[in-house]
mmCIF file of C-alpha atoms in Angstrom:
data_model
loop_
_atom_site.group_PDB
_atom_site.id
_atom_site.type_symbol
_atom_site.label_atom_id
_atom_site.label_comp_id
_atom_site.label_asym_id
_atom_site.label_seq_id
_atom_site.Cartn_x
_atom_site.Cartn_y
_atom_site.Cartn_z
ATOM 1 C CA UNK A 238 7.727 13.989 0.478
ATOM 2 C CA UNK A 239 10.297 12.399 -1.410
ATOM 3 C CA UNK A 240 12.944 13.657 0.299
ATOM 4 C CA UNK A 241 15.180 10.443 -1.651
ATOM 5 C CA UNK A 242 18.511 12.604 -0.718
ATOM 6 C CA UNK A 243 17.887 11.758 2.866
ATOM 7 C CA UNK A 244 21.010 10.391 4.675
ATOM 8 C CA UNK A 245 19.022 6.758 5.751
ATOM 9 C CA UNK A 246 17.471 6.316 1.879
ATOM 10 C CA UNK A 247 21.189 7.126 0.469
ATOM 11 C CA UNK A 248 22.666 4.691 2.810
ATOM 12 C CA UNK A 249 19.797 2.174 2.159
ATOM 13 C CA UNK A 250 20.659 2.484 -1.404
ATOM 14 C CA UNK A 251 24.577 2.303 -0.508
ATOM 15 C CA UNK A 252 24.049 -0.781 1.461
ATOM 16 C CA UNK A 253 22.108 -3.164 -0.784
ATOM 17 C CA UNK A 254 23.828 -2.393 -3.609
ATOM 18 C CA UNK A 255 20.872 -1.693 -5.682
ATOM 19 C CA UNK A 256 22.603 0.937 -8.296
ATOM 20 C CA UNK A 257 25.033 -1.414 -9.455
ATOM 21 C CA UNK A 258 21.782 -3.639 -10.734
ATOM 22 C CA UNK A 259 20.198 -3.742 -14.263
ATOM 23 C CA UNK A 260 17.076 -1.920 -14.371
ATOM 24 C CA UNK A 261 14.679 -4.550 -14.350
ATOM 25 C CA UNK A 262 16.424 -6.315 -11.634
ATOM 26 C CA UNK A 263 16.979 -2.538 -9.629
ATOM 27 C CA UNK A 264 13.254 -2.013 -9.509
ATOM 28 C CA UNK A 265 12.447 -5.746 -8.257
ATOM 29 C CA UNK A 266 14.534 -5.556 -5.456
ATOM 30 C CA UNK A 267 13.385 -1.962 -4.231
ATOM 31 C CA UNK A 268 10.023 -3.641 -5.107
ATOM 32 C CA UNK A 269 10.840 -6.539 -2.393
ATOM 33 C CA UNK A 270 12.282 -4.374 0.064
ATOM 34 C CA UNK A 271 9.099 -2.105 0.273
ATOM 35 C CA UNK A 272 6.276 -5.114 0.184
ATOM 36 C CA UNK A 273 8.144 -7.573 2.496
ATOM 37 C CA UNK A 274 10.500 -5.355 5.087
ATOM 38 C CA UNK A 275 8.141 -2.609 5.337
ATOM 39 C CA UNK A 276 5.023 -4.155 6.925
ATOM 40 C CA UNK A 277 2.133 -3.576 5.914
ATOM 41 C CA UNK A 278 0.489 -0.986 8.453
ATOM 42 C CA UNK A 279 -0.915 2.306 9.606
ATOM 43 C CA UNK A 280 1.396 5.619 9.887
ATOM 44 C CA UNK A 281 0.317 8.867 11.539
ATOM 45 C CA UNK A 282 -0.410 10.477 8.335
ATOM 46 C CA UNK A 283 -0.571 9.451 4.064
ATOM 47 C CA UNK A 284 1.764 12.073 3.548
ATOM 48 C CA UNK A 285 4.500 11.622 5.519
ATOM 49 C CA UNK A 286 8.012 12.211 3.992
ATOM 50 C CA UNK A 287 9.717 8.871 2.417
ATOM 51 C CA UNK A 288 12.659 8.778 5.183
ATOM 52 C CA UNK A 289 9.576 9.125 8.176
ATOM 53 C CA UNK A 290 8.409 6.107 6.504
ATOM 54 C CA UNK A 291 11.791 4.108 6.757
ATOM 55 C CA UNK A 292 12.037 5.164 9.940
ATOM 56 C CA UNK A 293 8.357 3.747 11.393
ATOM 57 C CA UNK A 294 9.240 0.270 9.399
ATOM 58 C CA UNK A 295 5.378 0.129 8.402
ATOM 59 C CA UNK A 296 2.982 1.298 5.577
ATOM 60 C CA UNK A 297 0.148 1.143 3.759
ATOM 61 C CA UNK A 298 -0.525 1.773 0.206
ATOM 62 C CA UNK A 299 0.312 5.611 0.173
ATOM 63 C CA UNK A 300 2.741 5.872 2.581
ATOM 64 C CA UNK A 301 4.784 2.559 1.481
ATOM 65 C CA UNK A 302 4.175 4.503 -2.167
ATOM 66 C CA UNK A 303 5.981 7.212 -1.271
ATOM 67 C CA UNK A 304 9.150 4.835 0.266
ATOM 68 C CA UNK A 305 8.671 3.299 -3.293
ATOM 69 C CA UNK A 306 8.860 6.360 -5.498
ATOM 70 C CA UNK A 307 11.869 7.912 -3.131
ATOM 71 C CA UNK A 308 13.982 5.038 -3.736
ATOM 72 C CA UNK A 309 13.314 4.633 -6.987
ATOM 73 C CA UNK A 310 14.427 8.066 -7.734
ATOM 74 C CA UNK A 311 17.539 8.149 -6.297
ATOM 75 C CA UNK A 312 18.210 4.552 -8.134
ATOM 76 C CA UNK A 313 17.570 6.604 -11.364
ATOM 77 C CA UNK A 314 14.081 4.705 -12.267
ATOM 78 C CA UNK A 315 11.500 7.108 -13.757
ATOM 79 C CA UNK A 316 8.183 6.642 -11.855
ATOM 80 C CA UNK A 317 4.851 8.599 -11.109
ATOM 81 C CA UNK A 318 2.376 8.601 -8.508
ATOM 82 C CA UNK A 319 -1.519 7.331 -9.508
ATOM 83 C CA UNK A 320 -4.028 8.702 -7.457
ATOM 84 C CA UNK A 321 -7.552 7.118 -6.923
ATOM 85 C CA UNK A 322 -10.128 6.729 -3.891
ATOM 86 C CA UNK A 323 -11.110 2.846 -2.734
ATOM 87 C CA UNK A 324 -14.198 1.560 -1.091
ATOM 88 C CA UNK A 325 -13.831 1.230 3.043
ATOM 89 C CA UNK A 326 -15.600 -2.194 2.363
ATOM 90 C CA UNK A 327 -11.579 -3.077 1.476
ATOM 91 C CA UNK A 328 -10.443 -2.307 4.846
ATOM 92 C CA UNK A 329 -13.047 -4.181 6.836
ATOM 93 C CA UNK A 330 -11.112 -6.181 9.678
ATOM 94 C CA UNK A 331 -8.563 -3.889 10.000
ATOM 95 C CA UNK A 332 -11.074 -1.291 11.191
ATOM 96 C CA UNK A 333 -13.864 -2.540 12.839
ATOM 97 C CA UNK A 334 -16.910 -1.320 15.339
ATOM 98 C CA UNK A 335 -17.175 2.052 15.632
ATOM 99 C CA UNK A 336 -14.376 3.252 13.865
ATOM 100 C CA UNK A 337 -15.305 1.440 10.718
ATOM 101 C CA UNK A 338 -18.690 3.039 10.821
ATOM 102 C CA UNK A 339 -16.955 6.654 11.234
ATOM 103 C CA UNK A 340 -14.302 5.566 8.245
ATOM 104 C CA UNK A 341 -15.364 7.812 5.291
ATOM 105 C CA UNK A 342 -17.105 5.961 2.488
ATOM 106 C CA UNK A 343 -14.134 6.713 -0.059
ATOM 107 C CA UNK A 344 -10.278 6.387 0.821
ATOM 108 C CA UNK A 345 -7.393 7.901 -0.774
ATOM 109 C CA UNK A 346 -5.685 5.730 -2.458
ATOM 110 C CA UNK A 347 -2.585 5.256 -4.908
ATOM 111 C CA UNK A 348 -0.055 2.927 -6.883
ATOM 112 C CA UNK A 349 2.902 3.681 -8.145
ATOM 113 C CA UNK A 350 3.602 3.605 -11.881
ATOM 114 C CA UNK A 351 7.018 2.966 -13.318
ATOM 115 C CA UNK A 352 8.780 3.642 -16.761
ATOM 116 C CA UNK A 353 10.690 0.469 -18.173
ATOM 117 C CA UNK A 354 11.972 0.367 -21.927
ATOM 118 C CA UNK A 355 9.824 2.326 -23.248
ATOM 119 C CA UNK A 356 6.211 1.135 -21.310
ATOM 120 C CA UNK A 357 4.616 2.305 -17.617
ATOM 121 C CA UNK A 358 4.168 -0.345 -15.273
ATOM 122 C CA UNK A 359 1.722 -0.350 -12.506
ATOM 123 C CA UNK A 360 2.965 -1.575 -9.595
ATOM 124 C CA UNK A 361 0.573 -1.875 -6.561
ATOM 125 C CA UNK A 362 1.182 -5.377 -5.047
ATOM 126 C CA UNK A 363 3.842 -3.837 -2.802
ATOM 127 C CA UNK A 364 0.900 -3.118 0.249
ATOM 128 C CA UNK A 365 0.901 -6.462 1.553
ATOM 129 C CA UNK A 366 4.023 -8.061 2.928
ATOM 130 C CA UNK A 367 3.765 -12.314 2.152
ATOM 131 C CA UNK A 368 4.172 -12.426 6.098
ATOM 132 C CA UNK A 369 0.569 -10.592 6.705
ATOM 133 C CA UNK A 370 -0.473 -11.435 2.797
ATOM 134 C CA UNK A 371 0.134 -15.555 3.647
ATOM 135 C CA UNK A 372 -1.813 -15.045 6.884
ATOM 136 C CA UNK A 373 -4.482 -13.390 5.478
ATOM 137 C CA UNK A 374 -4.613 -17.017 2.868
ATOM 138 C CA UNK A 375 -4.515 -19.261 5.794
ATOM 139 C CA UNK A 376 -7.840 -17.671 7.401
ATOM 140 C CA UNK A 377 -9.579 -17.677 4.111
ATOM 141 C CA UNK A 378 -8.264 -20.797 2.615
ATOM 142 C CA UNK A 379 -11.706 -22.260 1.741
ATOM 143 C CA UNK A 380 -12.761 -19.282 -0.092
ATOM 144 C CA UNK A 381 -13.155 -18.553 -4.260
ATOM 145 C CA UNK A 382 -12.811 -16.265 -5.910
ATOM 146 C CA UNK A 383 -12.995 -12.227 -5.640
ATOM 147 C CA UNK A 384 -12.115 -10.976 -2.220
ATOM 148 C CA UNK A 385 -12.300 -7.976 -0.107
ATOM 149 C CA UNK A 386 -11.525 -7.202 3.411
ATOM 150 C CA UNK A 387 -8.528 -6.819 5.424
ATOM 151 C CA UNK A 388 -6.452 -4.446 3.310
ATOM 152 C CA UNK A 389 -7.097 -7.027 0.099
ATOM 153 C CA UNK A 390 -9.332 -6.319 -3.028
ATOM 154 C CA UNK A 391 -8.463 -8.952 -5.489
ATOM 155 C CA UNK A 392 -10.194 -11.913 -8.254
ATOM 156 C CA UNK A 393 -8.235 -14.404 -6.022
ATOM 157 C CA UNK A 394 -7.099 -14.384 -2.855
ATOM 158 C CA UNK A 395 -5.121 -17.655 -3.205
ATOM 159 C CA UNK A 396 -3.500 -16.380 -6.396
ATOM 160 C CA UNK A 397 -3.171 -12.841 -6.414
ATOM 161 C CA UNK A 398 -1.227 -10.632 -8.681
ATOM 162 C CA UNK A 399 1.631 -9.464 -6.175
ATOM 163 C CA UNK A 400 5.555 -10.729 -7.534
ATOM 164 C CA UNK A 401 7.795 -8.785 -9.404
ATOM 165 C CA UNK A 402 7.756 -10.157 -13.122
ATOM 166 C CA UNK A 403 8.515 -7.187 -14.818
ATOM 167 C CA UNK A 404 4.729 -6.678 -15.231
ATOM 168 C CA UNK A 405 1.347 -4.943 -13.262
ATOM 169 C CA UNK A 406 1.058 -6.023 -9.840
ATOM 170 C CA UNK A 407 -2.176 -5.378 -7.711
ATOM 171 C CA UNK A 408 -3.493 -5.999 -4.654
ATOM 172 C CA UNK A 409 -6.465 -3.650 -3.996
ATOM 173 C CA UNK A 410 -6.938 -3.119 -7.668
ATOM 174 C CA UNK A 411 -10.650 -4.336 -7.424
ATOM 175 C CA UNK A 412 -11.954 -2.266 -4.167
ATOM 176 C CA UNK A 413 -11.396 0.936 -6.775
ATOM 177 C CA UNK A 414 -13.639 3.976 -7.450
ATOM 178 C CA UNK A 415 -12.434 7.086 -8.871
ATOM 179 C CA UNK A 416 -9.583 7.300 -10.645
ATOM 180 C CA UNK A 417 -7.733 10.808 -10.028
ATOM 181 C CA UNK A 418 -4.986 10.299 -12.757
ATOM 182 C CA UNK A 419 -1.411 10.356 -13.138
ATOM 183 C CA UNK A 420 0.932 13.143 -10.987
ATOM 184 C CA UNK A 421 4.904 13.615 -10.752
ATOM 185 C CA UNK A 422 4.851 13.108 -7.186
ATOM 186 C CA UNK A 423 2.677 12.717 -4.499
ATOM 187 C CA UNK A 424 2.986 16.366 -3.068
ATOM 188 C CA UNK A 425 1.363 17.442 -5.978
ATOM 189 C CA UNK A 426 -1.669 14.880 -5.665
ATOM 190 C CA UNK A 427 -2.377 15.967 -1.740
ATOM 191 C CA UNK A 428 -1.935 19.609 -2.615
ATOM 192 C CA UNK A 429 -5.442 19.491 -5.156
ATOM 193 C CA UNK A 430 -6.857 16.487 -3.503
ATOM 194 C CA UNK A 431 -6.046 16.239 0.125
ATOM 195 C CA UNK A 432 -5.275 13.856 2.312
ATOM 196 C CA UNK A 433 -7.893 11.215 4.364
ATOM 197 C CA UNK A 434 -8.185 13.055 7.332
ATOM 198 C CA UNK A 435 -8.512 16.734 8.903
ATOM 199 C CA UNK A 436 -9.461 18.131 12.079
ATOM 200 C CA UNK A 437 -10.905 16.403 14.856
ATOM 201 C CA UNK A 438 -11.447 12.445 12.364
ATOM 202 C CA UNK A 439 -7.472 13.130 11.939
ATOM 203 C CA UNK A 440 -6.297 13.584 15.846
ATOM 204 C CA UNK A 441 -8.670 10.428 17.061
ATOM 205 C CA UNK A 442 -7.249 8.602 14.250
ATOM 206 C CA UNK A 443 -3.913 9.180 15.238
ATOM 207 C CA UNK A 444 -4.492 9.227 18.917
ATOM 208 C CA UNK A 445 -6.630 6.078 18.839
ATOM 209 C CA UNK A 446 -7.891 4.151 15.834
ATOM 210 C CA UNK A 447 -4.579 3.778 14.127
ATOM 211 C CA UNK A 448 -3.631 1.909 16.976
ATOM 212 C CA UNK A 449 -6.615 -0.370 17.062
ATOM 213 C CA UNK A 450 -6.066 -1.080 13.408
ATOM 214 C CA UNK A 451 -2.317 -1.652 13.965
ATOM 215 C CA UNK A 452 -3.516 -4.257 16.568
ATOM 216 C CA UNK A 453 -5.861 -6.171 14.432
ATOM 217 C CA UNK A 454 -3.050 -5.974 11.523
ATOM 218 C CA UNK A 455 -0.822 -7.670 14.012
ATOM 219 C CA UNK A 456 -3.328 -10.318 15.202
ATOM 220 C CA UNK A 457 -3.930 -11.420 11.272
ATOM 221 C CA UNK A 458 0.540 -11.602 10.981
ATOM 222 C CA UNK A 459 0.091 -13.910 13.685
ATOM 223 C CA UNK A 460 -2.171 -16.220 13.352
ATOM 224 C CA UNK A 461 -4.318 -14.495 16.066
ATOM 225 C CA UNK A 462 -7.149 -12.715 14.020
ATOM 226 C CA UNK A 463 -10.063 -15.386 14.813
ATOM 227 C CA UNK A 464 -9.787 -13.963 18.147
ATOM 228 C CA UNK A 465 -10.867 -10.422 16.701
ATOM 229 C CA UNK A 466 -14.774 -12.471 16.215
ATOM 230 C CA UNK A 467 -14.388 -9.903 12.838
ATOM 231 C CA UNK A 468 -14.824 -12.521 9.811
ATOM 232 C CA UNK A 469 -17.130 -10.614 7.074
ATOM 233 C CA UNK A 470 -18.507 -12.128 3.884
ATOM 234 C CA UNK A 471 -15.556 -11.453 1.272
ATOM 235 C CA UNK A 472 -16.944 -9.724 -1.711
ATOM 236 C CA UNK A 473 -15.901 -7.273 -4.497
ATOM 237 C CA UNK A 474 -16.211 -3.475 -3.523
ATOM 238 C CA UNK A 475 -17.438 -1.383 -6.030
ATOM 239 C CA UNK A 476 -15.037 -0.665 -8.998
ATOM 240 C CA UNK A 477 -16.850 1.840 -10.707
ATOM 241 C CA UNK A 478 -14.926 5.038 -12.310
#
């Protein structure tokens, strides 16, 4: 899957220079690049190659994980792959009706870890881009505290941990409830654990769901989302291990 020696990632890498960067400054602006011109949004499949990624110009947290981890490696920056599973109760208004009720309970999820002087950083803010992230603000602006819905699992919506500092970033750090541990890469975490979807859940999701979820992503980026009638209570998902 991370298939970094791909002709578009190489000429990504080419392009913006990003070799030629001290470290710190390398990973932020692969960091940038995969929160804010990858879109946040739903791909065929979690584990799609890195360059398939590129290519569709949207992800979520795995697939935009794998973009991450590719490009990091071929900008010679150690990293791993973190696997977990999250609540569904964190992706409430980006599925809703009947799909939501047919979403399984616990979704694959991941973050990406990376090794900087000496100390692994976990970096999971990337999901959101600001575009969809400072949308999502607007619609919730007179809420406090802990929130969860709409891709978003965080102590504070208004504030949340998401910019390159050199430090953790999160974004759906608090809709968390297993923790599978640390792998290489993610072809190793699908081949013990799997990915979301198989047989007949998979093909609707692809055929249709994805699609309707794609939609209601789009309607938050644009202001639109009242018209979705799709405003749940925000509250913490379970975070237990």
């Amino acid at each position: 899957m991370l298939d970094f020696e791909h002709p578009s990632i190489q000429g990504l890498i080419r392009e913006r220079g990003w070799r030629d960067l001290p470290q710190r400054e390398r990973v932020g602006a692969i960091y940038e690049f995969v929160r804010d011109e990858i879109a946040f949004g739903y791909n065929l499949a979690d584990d799609l190659p890195a360059s398939r990624v590129l290519a569709d110009g949207i992800g979520q947290c795995n697939t935009k994980g794998s973009l991450f981890m590719a490009l990091l490696r071929a900008s010679g920056i150690p990293c791993r792959f973190h696997g977990f599973t999250i609540d569904k109760a964190l992706q409430k208004g980006a599925i809703t009706g009947v799909a939501y009720l047919l979403a399984p309970r616990d979704i694959i999820h991941s973050w990406v870890e990376v090794l900087i002087d000496g100390r692994w950083i976990e970096l999971e803010g990337f999901i959101l881009d600001k575009a969809y992230l400072s949308k999502l603000q607007e619609m919730f602006a007179d809420h406090e505290g802990a929130f969860c819905g709409f891709g978003a699992a965080t102590p504070d919506l208004k504030n949340p941990q998401v910019d390159w500092t050199g430090d953790n970033t999160y974004i759906q750090k608090d809709g968390i409830n297993h923790d599978f541990g640390v792998f290489d890469d993610p072809d190793s975490f699908y081949a013990k654990h799997g990915a979301n979807l198989s047989g007949a859940k998979k093909w609707l999701f692809q055929a249709v769901v994805r699609r309707w979820m794609n939609a209601n992503v789009e309607r938050v980026r644009s202001g639109g989302a009242r018209a979705l009638g799709v405003r749940p209570r925000p509250t913490r998902a379970p975070s237990a291990g």
